[in-house]
mmCIF file of C-alpha atoms in Angstrom:
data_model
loop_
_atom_site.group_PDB
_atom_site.id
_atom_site.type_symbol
_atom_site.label_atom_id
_atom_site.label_comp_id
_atom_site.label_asym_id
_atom_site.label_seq_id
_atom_site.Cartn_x
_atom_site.Cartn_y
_atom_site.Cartn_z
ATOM 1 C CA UNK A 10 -10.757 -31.625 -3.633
ATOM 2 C CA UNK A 11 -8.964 -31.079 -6.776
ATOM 3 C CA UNK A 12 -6.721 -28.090 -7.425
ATOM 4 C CA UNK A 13 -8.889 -26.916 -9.786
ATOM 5 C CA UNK A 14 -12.258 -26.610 -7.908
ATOM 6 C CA UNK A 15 -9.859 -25.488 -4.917
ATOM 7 C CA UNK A 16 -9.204 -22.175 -7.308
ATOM 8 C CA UNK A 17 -12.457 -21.555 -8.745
ATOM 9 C CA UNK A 18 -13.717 -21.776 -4.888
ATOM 10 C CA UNK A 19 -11.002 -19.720 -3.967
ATOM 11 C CA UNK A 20 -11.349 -17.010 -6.770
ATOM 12 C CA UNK A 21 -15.481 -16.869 -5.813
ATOM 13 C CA UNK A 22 -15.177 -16.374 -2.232
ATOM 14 C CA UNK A 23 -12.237 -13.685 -2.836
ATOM 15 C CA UNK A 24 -14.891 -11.753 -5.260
ATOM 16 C CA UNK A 25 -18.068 -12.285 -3.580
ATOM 17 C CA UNK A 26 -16.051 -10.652 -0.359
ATOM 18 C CA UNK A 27 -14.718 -8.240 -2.389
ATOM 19 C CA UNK A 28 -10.769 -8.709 -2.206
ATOM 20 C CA UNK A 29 -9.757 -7.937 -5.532
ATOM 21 C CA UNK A 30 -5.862 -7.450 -4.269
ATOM 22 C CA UNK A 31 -6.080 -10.991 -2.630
ATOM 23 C CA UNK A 32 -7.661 -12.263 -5.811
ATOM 24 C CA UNK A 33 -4.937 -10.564 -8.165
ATOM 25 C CA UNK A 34 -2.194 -11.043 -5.949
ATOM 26 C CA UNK A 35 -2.614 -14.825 -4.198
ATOM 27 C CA UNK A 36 -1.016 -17.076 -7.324
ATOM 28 C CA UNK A 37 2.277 -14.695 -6.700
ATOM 29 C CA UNK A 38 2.274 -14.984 -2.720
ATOM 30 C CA UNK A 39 2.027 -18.556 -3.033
ATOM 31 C CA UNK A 40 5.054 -18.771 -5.320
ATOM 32 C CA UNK A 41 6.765 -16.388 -3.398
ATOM 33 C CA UNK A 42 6.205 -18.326 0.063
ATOM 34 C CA UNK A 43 7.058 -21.487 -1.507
ATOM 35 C CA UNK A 44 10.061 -20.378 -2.518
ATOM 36 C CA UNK A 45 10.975 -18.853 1.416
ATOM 37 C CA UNK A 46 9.506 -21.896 2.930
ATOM 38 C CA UNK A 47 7.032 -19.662 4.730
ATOM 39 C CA UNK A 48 4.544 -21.181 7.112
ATOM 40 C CA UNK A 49 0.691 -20.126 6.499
ATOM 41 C CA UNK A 50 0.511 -17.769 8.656
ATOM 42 C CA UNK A 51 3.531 -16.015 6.962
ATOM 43 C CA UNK A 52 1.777 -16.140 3.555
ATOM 44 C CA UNK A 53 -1.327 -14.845 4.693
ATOM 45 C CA UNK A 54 -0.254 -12.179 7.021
ATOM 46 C CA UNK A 55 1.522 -11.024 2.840
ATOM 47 C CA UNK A 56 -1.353 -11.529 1.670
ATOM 48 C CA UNK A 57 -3.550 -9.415 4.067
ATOM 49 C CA UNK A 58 -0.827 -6.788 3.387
ATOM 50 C CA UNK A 59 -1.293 -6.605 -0.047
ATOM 51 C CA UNK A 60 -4.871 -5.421 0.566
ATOM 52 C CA UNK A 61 -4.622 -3.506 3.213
ATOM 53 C CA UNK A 62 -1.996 -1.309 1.231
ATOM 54 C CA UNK A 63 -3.891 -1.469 -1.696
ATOM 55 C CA UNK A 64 -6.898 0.107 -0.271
ATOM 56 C CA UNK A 65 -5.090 2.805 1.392
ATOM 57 C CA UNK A 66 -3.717 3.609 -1.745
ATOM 58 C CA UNK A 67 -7.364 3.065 -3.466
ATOM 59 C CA UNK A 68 -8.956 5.664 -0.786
ATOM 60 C CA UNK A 69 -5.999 8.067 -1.156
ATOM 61 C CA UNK A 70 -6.547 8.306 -5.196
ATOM 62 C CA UNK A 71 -10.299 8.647 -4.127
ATOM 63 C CA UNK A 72 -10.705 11.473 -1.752
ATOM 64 C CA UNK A 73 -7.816 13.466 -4.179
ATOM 65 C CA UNK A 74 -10.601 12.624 -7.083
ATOM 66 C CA UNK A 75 -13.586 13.890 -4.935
ATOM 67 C CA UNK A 76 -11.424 17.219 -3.957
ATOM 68 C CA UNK A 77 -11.496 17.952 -7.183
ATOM 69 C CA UNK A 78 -8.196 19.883 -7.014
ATOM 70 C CA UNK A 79 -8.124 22.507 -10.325
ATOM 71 C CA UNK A 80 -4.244 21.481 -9.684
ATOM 72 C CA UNK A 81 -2.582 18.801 -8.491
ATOM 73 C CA UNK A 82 1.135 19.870 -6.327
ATOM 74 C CA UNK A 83 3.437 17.892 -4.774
ATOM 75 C CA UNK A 84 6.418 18.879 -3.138
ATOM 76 C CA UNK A 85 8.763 18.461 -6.306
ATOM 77 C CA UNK A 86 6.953 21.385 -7.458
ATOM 78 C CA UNK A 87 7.120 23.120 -4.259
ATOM 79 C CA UNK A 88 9.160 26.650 -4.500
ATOM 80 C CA UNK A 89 11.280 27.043 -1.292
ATOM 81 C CA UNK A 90 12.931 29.936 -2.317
ATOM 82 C CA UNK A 91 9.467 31.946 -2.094
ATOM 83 C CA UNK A 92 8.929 30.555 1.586
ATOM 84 C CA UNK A 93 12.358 30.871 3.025
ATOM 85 C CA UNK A 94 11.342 30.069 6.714
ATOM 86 C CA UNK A 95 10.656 26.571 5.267
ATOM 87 C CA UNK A 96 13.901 24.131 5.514
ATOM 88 C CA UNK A 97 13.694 22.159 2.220
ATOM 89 C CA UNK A 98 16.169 19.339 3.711
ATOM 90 C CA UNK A 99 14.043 19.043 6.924
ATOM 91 C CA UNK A 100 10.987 18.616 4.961
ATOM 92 C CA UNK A 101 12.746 16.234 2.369
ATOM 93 C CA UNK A 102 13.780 14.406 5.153
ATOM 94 C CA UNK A 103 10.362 14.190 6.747
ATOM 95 C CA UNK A 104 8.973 13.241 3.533
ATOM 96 C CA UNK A 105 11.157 10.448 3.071
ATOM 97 C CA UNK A 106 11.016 9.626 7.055
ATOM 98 C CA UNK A 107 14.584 9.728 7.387
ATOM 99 C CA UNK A 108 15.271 12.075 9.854
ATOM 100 C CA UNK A 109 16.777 11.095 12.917
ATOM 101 C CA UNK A 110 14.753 11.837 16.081
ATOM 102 C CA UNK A 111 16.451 14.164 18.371
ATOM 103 C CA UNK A 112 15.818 14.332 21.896
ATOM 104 C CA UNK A 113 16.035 16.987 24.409
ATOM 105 C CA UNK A 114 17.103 17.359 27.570
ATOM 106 C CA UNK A 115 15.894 19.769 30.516
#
């Protein structure tokens, strides 16, 4: 089969099963693993990545669109000094998932 019909095969299946992140994405994965000397499975465990990220990302936007939020806040916005029983480094460091996990001891 010729590299040509292998992409246009390749670019039909990805729409008609409706991976658009695969279908963006799979021309820089393969450039990427061919530079790494990845084996397949490598490439399309990236691959699968890709659009399994993307979609959590897609659904995220989504349900914040269908809240229909008259504001949208993060926690850059977020004043501290109103709520002083909240620890702004403990939360920055839980937003980042930094924090070291402490244990305790009986």
């Amino acid at each position: 089969m010729t590299e040509n019909k292998s992409h246009l095969l390749l670019d039909h299946y990805l729409r008609q099963l409706k991976l658009p992140t695969m279908l963006r994405e799979y021309a820089a994965v393969v450039t990427a693993c061919t530079q790494d000397h990845c084996d397949y499975v490598s490439f399309l465990l990236r691959l699968v990545e890709r659009e399994a990220l993307d979609r959590e990302k897609r659904a995220a936007e989504r349900r914040v669109k269908n809240a229909r939020f008259p504001i949208l806040k993060t926690l850059d916005t977020f004043d501290f000094a109103a709520q002083p029983s909240i620890q702004e480094k403990l939360v920055r460091e839980l937003m980042v998932g930094s924090m070291r996990i402490v244990t305790r001891t009986c």
